[in-house]
GROMACS .gro file of C-alpha atoms in nm:
model
  326
    1MET     CA    1  -1.221   1.186  -2.612
    2THR     CA    2  -1.436   0.877  -2.573
    3ARG     CA    3  -1.413   0.553  -2.763
    4ASP     CA    4  -1.761   0.564  -2.918
    5GLY     CA    5  -1.612   0.545  -3.265
    6ARG     CA    6  -1.381   0.255  -3.198
    7ARG     CA    7  -1.439  -0.088  -3.346
    8GLY     CA    8  -1.357  -0.445  -3.246
    9GLU     CA    9  -1.379  -0.662  -2.938
   10ALA     CA   10  -1.038  -0.551  -2.812
   11ALA     CA   11  -1.180  -0.207  -2.743
   12ASP     CA   12  -1.413  -0.363  -2.486
   13ASP     CA   13  -1.168  -0.593  -2.307
   14PRO     CA   14  -1.169  -0.519  -1.932
   15VAL     CA   15  -0.823  -0.674  -1.897
   16ASP     CA   16  -0.684  -0.428  -2.149
   17ASP     CA   17  -0.851  -0.144  -1.961
   18ALA     CA   18  -0.714  -0.266  -1.626
   19THR     CA   19  -0.363  -0.289  -1.770
   20LEU     CA   20  -0.395   0.057  -1.924
   21ALA     CA   21  -0.522   0.195  -1.593
   22LEU     CA   22  -0.211   0.062  -1.418
   23LEU     CA   23   0.011   0.227  -1.680
   24LEU     CA   24  -0.177   0.557  -1.682
   25GLU     CA   25  -0.172   0.580  -1.304
   26VAL     CA   26   0.206   0.565  -1.280
   27ALA     CA   27   0.245   0.792  -1.585
   28GLY     CA   28   0.031   1.066  -1.431
   29THR     CA   29   0.236   1.352  -1.288
   30PRO     CA   30   0.265   1.512  -1.046
   31LYS     CA   31   0.113   1.283  -0.786
   32PRO     CA   32   0.284   1.424  -0.478
   33GLY     CA   33   0.496   1.167  -0.298
   34ASN     CA   34   0.453   0.888  -0.554
   35VAL     CA   35   0.655   0.743  -0.838
   36ASP     CA   36   0.558   0.890  -1.174
   37ARG     CA   37   0.715   0.932  -1.516
   38ARG     CA   38   0.935   1.214  -1.382
   39ARG     CA   39   1.021   1.077  -1.038
   40ASP     CA   40   1.163   0.764  -0.881
   41LEU     CA   41   1.183   0.691  -0.511
   42ASP     CA   42   1.497   0.556  -0.347
   43ASP     CA   43   1.361   0.201  -0.351
   44LEU     CA   44   1.110   0.218  -0.639
   45ARG     CA   45   1.164   0.306  -1.003
   46PHE     CA   46   0.915   0.404  -1.271
   47GLU     CA   47   0.998   0.107  -1.494
   48ALA     CA   48   0.926  -0.137  -1.211
   49PHE     CA   49   0.563  -0.025  -1.224
   50LEU     CA   50   0.555  -0.091  -1.597
   51GLY     CA   51   0.686  -0.440  -1.533
   52GLY     CA   52   0.434  -0.491  -1.254
   53ALA     CA   53   0.146  -0.399  -1.486
   54VAL     CA   54   0.260  -0.656  -1.741
   55GLY     CA   55   0.325  -0.925  -1.481
   56ALA     CA   56  -0.019  -0.883  -1.322
   57ARG     CA   57  -0.204  -0.955  -1.646
   58PRO     CA   58  -0.254  -1.333  -1.598
   59GLY     CA   59  -0.433  -1.264  -1.270
   60LEU     CA   60  -0.646  -0.994  -1.432
   61GLU     CA   61  -0.736  -1.243  -1.705
   62ARG     CA   62  -0.855  -1.486  -1.440
   63ALA     CA   63  -1.071  -1.215  -1.289
   64ALA     CA   64  -1.227  -1.152  -1.631
   65ARG     CA   65  -1.347  -1.511  -1.664
   66ALA     CA   66  -1.680  -1.425  -1.500
   67ALA     CA   67  -1.890  -1.628  -1.746
   68ASP     CA   68  -1.657  -1.933  -1.743
   69PRO     CA   69  -1.820  -2.250  -1.598
   70ASP     CA   70  -1.495  -2.300  -1.407
   71THR     CA   71  -1.466  -1.937  -1.299
   72PRO     CA   72  -1.149  -1.874  -1.095
   73SER     CA   73  -1.226  -1.721  -0.759
   74VAL     CA   74  -1.159  -1.357  -0.681
   75GLY     CA   75  -0.893  -1.463  -0.432
   76ASP     CA   76  -0.724  -1.692  -0.684
   77ALA     CA   77  -0.718  -1.411  -0.942
   78PHE     CA   78  -0.576  -1.170  -0.688
   79VAL     CA   79  -0.292  -1.389  -0.566
   80ARG     CA   80  -0.199  -1.476  -0.925
   81ALA     CA   81  -0.191  -1.107  -1.017
   82VAL     CA   82   0.026  -1.022  -0.716
   83GLU     CA   83   0.266  -1.309  -0.782
   84GLY     CA   84   0.299  -1.205  -1.147
   85MET     CA   85   0.354  -0.843  -1.048
   86ALA     CA   86   0.623  -0.940  -0.799
   87ALA     CA   87   0.799  -1.172  -1.043
   88ARG     CA   88   0.820  -0.908  -1.316
   89ALA     CA   89   0.876  -0.596  -1.103
   90GLY     CA   90   1.093  -0.760  -0.839
   91THR     CA   91   0.908  -0.574  -0.566
   92ASN     CA   92   0.567  -0.453  -0.453
   93THR     CA   93   0.451  -0.194  -0.703
   94GLN     CA   94   0.072  -0.233  -0.727
   95PHE     CA   95  -0.063  -0.461  -0.452
   96GLY     CA   96  -0.332  -0.210  -0.353
   97CYS     CA   97  -0.422  -0.129  -0.713
   98LEU     CA   98  -0.480  -0.500  -0.780
   99LEU     CA   99  -0.692  -0.540  -0.467
  100LEU     CA  100  -0.930  -0.286  -0.622
  101LEU     CA  101  -0.895  -0.389  -0.987
  102ILE     CA  102  -0.971  -0.759  -0.941
  103PRO     CA  103  -1.334  -0.711  -0.826
  104LEU     CA  104  -1.375  -0.426  -1.075
  105VAL     CA  105  -1.266  -0.651  -1.363
  106ARG     CA  106  -1.488  -0.935  -1.235
  107ALA     CA  107  -1.792  -0.704  -1.231
  108ALA     CA  108  -1.708  -0.551  -1.570
  109ALA     CA  109  -1.669  -0.894  -1.731
  110ASP     CA  110  -2.000  -1.030  -1.602
  111PRO     CA  111  -2.258  -1.014  -1.883
  112ASP     CA  112  -2.537  -1.008  -1.626
  113ARG     CA  113  -2.404  -0.701  -1.443
  114GLU     CA  114  -2.328  -0.337  -1.514
  115LEU     CA  115  -2.018  -0.178  -1.367
  116SER     CA  116  -2.187  -0.002  -1.076
  117PRO     CA  117  -2.162   0.029  -0.697
  118ASP     CA  118  -2.432  -0.238  -0.659
  119ALA     CA  119  -2.242  -0.476  -0.885
  120LEU     CA  120  -1.921  -0.424  -0.689
  121ASP     CA  121  -2.102  -0.478  -0.362
  122ALA     CA  122  -2.240  -0.807  -0.495
  123VAL     CA  123  -1.896  -0.925  -0.610
  124CYS     CA  124  -1.738  -0.841  -0.274
  125ARG     CA  125  -2.019  -0.998  -0.070
  126ALA     CA  126  -1.987  -1.317  -0.275
  127THR     CA  127  -1.628  -1.378  -0.164
  128SER     CA  128  -1.554  -1.685   0.043
  129VAL     CA  129  -1.319  -1.812   0.310
  130ASP     CA  130  -1.108  -1.961   0.031
  131ASP     CA  131  -1.074  -1.609  -0.113
  132ALA     CA  132  -0.953  -1.485   0.224
  133VAL     CA  133  -0.697  -1.767   0.242
  134ALA     CA  134  -0.568  -1.672  -0.104
  135PHE     CA  135  -0.551  -1.305  -0.001
  136TYR     CA  136  -0.330  -1.395   0.294
  137ARG     CA  137  -0.111  -1.607   0.070
  138ALA     CA  138  -0.045  -1.301  -0.149
  139PHE     CA  139   0.141  -1.139   0.143
  140GLU     CA  140   0.407  -1.407   0.104
  141ALA     CA  141   0.494  -1.279  -0.243
  142VAL     CA  142   0.582  -0.919  -0.150
  143ASP     CA  143   0.636  -0.691   0.148
  144VAL     CA  144   0.326  -0.480   0.221
  145ALA     CA  145   0.307  -0.198   0.475
  146VAL     CA  146   0.011  -0.277   0.702
  147ASP     CA  147  -0.109  -0.180   1.046
  148ASP     CA  148  -0.145  -0.427   1.329
  149PRO     CA  149  -0.483  -0.604   1.342
  150PRO     CA  150  -0.756  -0.460   1.566
  151PRO     CA  151  -0.796  -0.587   1.922
  152GLY     CA  152  -0.915  -0.947   1.934
  153ALA     CA  153  -0.793  -1.031   1.584
  154ASP     CA  154  -0.426  -1.112   1.637
  155ASP     CA  155  -0.481  -1.452   1.478
  156LEU     CA  156  -0.589  -1.272   1.159
  157ASN     CA  157  -0.272  -1.067   1.119
  158VAL     CA  158  -0.203  -1.068   0.745
  159ARG     CA  159   0.170  -1.092   0.815
  160ARG     CA  160   0.106  -1.457   0.907
  161GLY     CA  161   0.031  -1.537   0.544
  162SER     CA  162  -0.077  -1.899   0.493
  163ASP     CA  163  -0.029  -1.968   0.864
  164ALA     CA  164  -0.354  -1.780   0.926
  165GLU     CA  165  -0.560  -2.031   0.726
  166ALA     CA  166  -0.678  -2.230   1.028
  167ALA     CA  167  -0.795  -1.913   1.205
  168LEU     CA  168  -0.976  -1.791   0.895
  169ARG     CA  169  -1.158  -2.121   0.855
  170GLU     CA  170  -1.241  -2.145   1.225
  171ARG     CA  171  -1.393  -1.796   1.214
  172GLY     CA  172  -1.558  -1.853   0.874
  173ALA     CA  173  -1.409  -1.519   0.765
  174THR     CA  174  -1.457  -1.427   0.400
  175LEU     CA  175  -1.228  -1.186   0.216
  176ARG     CA  176  -1.482  -0.907   0.262
  177ASP     CA  177  -1.506  -0.990   0.634
  178VAL     CA  178  -1.129  -0.962   0.674
  179LEU     CA  179  -1.111  -0.629   0.495
  180ALA     CA  180  -1.401  -0.494   0.701
  181LEU     CA  181  -1.182  -0.524   1.012
  182SER     CA  182  -0.971  -0.232   0.887
  183VAL     CA  183  -1.249   0.004   0.788
  184ASP     CA  184  -1.354   0.156   1.120
  185PRO     CA  185  -1.061   0.173   1.365
  186THR     CA  186  -1.145   0.254   1.725
  187ASP     CA  187  -0.799   0.399   1.792
  188SER     CA  188  -0.778   0.773   1.714
  189ASP     CA  189  -0.412   0.723   1.623
  190ARG     CA  190  -0.516   0.517   1.321
  191VAL     CA  191  -0.705   0.602   1.003
  192ALA     CA  192  -0.944   0.383   0.810
  193ASP     CA  193  -0.805   0.163   0.536
  194ARG     CA  194  -0.945   0.337   0.226
  195ASN     CA  195  -0.902   0.037  -0.002
  196ALA     CA  196  -1.081  -0.188   0.245
  197ALA     CA  197  -1.356   0.073   0.272
  198GLU     CA  198  -1.409   0.052  -0.103
  199TRP     CA  199  -1.474  -0.319  -0.065
  200THR     CA  200  -1.735  -0.268   0.207
  201GLU     CA  201  -1.903   0.049   0.076
  202GLY     CA  202  -1.948  -0.016  -0.296
  203PHE     CA  203  -1.639   0.172  -0.422
  204PRO     CA  204  -1.770   0.529  -0.368
  205ARG     CA  205  -1.427   0.694  -0.397
  206THR     CA  206  -1.353   0.507  -0.717
  207PHE     CA  207  -1.676   0.608  -0.888
  208ARG     CA  208  -1.656   0.969  -0.769
  209ALA     CA  209  -1.300   1.008  -0.897
  210ALA     CA  210  -1.396   0.836  -1.224
  211GLU     CA  211  -1.659   1.107  -1.269
  212TRP     CA  212  -1.392   1.374  -1.218
  213ILE     CA  213  -1.175   1.210  -1.483
  214LEU     CA  214  -1.455   1.159  -1.734
  215THR     CA  215  -1.579   1.518  -1.715
  216ASP     CA  216  -1.231   1.670  -1.719
  217GLU     CA  217  -1.038   1.771  -2.032
  218GLY     CA  218  -0.686   1.712  -2.158
  219PRO     CA  219  -0.459   1.407  -2.147
  220LEU     CA  220  -0.584   1.125  -1.927
  221ALA     CA  221  -0.259   1.119  -1.731
  222ASP     CA  222  -0.310   1.485  -1.636
  223ARG     CA  223  -0.673   1.420  -1.542
  224ALA     CA  224  -0.553   1.133  -1.324
  225ALA     CA  225  -0.304   1.363  -1.149
  226ARG     CA  226  -0.583   1.611  -1.072
  227ALA     CA  227  -0.811   1.332  -0.948
  228PHE     CA  228  -0.528   1.212  -0.722
  229LEU     CA  229  -0.514   1.555  -0.559
  230GLY     CA  230  -0.890   1.551  -0.506
  231LEU     CA  231  -0.880   1.210  -0.344
  232LEU     CA  232  -0.590   1.304  -0.117
  233ALA     CA  233  -0.761   1.628  -0.016
  234ALA     CA  234  -1.073   1.434   0.081
  235GLU     CA  235  -0.932   1.183   0.330
  236PRO     CA  236  -0.601   1.080   0.491
  237ASP     CA  237  -0.396   0.822   0.305
  238THR     CA  238  -0.371   0.476   0.460
  239LEU     CA  239  -0.013   0.407   0.353
  240VAL     CA  240   0.109   0.738   0.494
  241ALA     CA  241  -0.065   0.660   0.821
  242SER     CA  242   0.091   0.311   0.831
  243THR     CA  243   0.444   0.437   0.767
  244LEU     CA  244   0.450   0.782   0.932
  245GLY     CA  245   0.148   0.786   1.161
  246ALA     CA  246  -0.207   0.916   1.149
  247GLU     CA  247  -0.112   1.276   1.223
  248ALA     CA  248   0.127   1.288   0.926
  249ALA     CA  249  -0.145   1.141   0.703
  250ARG     CA  250  -0.398   1.400   0.816
  251GLU     CA  251  -0.151   1.682   0.762
  252ALA     CA  252  -0.072   1.559   0.410
  253SER     CA  253  -0.441   1.570   0.323
  254GLU     CA  254  -0.471   1.919   0.466
  255ARG     CA  255  -0.183   2.031   0.244
  256ALA     CA  256  -0.353   1.883  -0.062
  257ALA     CA  257  -0.679   2.055   0.033
  258ALA     CA  258  -0.495   2.386   0.071
  259LEU     CA  259  -0.341   2.343  -0.274
  260LEU     CA  260  -0.688   2.292  -0.419
  261GLY     CA  261  -0.827   2.583  -0.222
  262VAL     CA  262  -1.090   2.382  -0.035
  263ASP     CA  263  -1.153   2.413   0.337
  264SER     CA  264  -1.093   2.118   0.567
  265GLU     CA  265  -1.383   2.029   0.794
  266GLY     CA  266  -1.136   1.926   1.061
  267PRO     CA  267  -0.801   1.753   1.090
  268GLY     CA  268  -0.729   1.536   0.790
  269GLY     CA  269  -0.872   1.688   0.475
  270VAL     CA  270  -1.220   1.778   0.358
  271GLY     CA  271  -1.373   1.473   0.523
  272ASP     CA  272  -1.552   1.305   0.235
  273VAL     CA  273  -1.487   1.254  -0.134
  274ASP     CA  274  -1.828   1.397  -0.226
  275ALA     CA  275  -1.737   1.721  -0.048
  276VAL     CA  276  -1.463   1.796  -0.300
  277PRO     CA  277  -1.624   1.995  -0.585
  278THR     CA  278  -1.570   1.866  -0.936
  279GLY     CA  279  -1.476   2.212  -1.062
  280THR     CA  280  -1.212   2.243  -0.794
  281VAL     CA  281  -1.049   1.918  -0.906
  282HIS     CA  282  -1.060   2.024  -1.271
  283GLY     CA  283  -0.897   2.355  -1.181
  284ALA     CA  284  -0.610   2.200  -0.985
  285ASP     CA  285  -0.281   2.379  -1.047
  286LEU     CA  286  -0.040   2.103  -1.153
  287ASP     CA  287   0.253   2.346  -1.151
  288ALA     CA  288   0.190   2.414  -0.783
  289ALA     CA  289   0.152   2.040  -0.729
  290GLU     CA  290   0.504   1.992  -0.868
  291SER     CA  291   0.641   2.182  -0.569
  292LEU     CA  292   0.428   1.979  -0.328
  293ALA     CA  293   0.552   1.661  -0.496
  294GLU     CA  294   0.914   1.754  -0.433
  295ARG     CA  295   0.840   1.841  -0.070
  296PHE     CA  296   0.653   1.517  -0.008
  297ILE     CA  297   0.937   1.311  -0.152
  298SER     CA  298   1.198   1.493   0.056
  299GLU     CA  299   0.984   1.434   0.366
  300GLY     CA  300   0.923   1.066   0.288
  301ILE     CA  301   0.546   1.112   0.243
  302ASN     CA  302   0.415   0.845   0.003
  303PRO     CA  303   0.034   0.848  -0.042
  304GLY     CA  304   0.025   0.508  -0.210
  305THR     CA  305  -0.334   0.425  -0.121
  306THR     CA  306  -0.448   0.740  -0.299
  307ALA     CA  307  -0.261   0.616  -0.605
  308ASP     CA  308  -0.447   0.283  -0.578
  309LEU     CA  309  -0.780   0.465  -0.579
  310THR     CA  310  -0.669   0.676  -0.876
  311CYS     CA  311  -0.589   0.358  -1.069
  312ALA     CA  312  -0.930   0.212  -0.991
  313ALA     CA  313  -1.097   0.536  -1.100
  314LEU     CA  314  -0.905   0.529  -1.428
  315PHE     CA  315  -1.036   0.178  -1.492
  316VAL     CA  316  -1.396   0.287  -1.442
  317ALA     CA  317  -1.341   0.596  -1.658
  318LEU     CA  318  -1.195   0.379  -1.936
  319ARG     CA  319  -1.489   0.139  -1.914
  320ARG     CA  320  -1.725   0.433  -1.944
  321GLY     CA  321  -1.561   0.572  -2.255
  322ALA     CA  322  -1.248   0.766  -2.164
  323GLU     CA  323  -0.974   0.728  -2.422
  324VAL     CA  324  -0.605   0.799  -2.458
  325ALA     CA  325  -0.633   0.892  -2.826
  326PRO     CA  326  -0.615   1.269  -2.902
   0.00000   0.00000   0.00000
């Protein structure tokens, strides 16, 4: 169902849609290896994600102030969202989701822009060094699994937090510049950071998965679970690569592709989100995915970046008319 028949300004609030996207993402099941309404992990519980969604709202509200003469920066909105998430959840539940949602909300709230790849590219390119400094400060609020910086960028290691400010200013590195460092690794033992790639490529995975969700049928949480499988089948997950290694990430994507019945072009999934057919995603067998979910959890495989992308796709789908009402 779409919201064409709904009335009132609340139905068009991007902050409401971002909050709902955070809730729907964690409610969707099965999303193999991730927390959902049926599964906790040893160190993460379902209700923590609900708290994180609520706590992040003040930062999302800052992102939505696109037309405000004193518009908060993207970096300021992000660090406020992360701090609020951490305070309410007590841990890192949705850092990656918020990294994608903040520019999405900023673009959606701008009366002079449509929510499109071009609009997202403009928002990301407009970020500043101050935004990068705020981004680094967010790492002081929660623990985040990250790879080491690429060669020649040790001074930009995000683990330094605020201590990296001088290096960022000396280099004149914007938030988009910093994220671009993780997009194209030269080491074959690493995989690209998919969230960072969204920032530098105009959010292609987000918009493709939003199309899958919009054209699917049934409850939105089920559509999100199927979109998750499509995204994981397309490309290796960054969080899995950071925690278990690139080979484990590639194998996880191959297993998702096999579940969907699509052929991998090579090691690590289908190779591109556009290569995953929409009909294949819509036909995903969620009962079979339940078994894969149990195996992933027992093996410690947690495709958290794929969950981030699913959340972003849900936001776009909601903005374009998807609805939770029956």
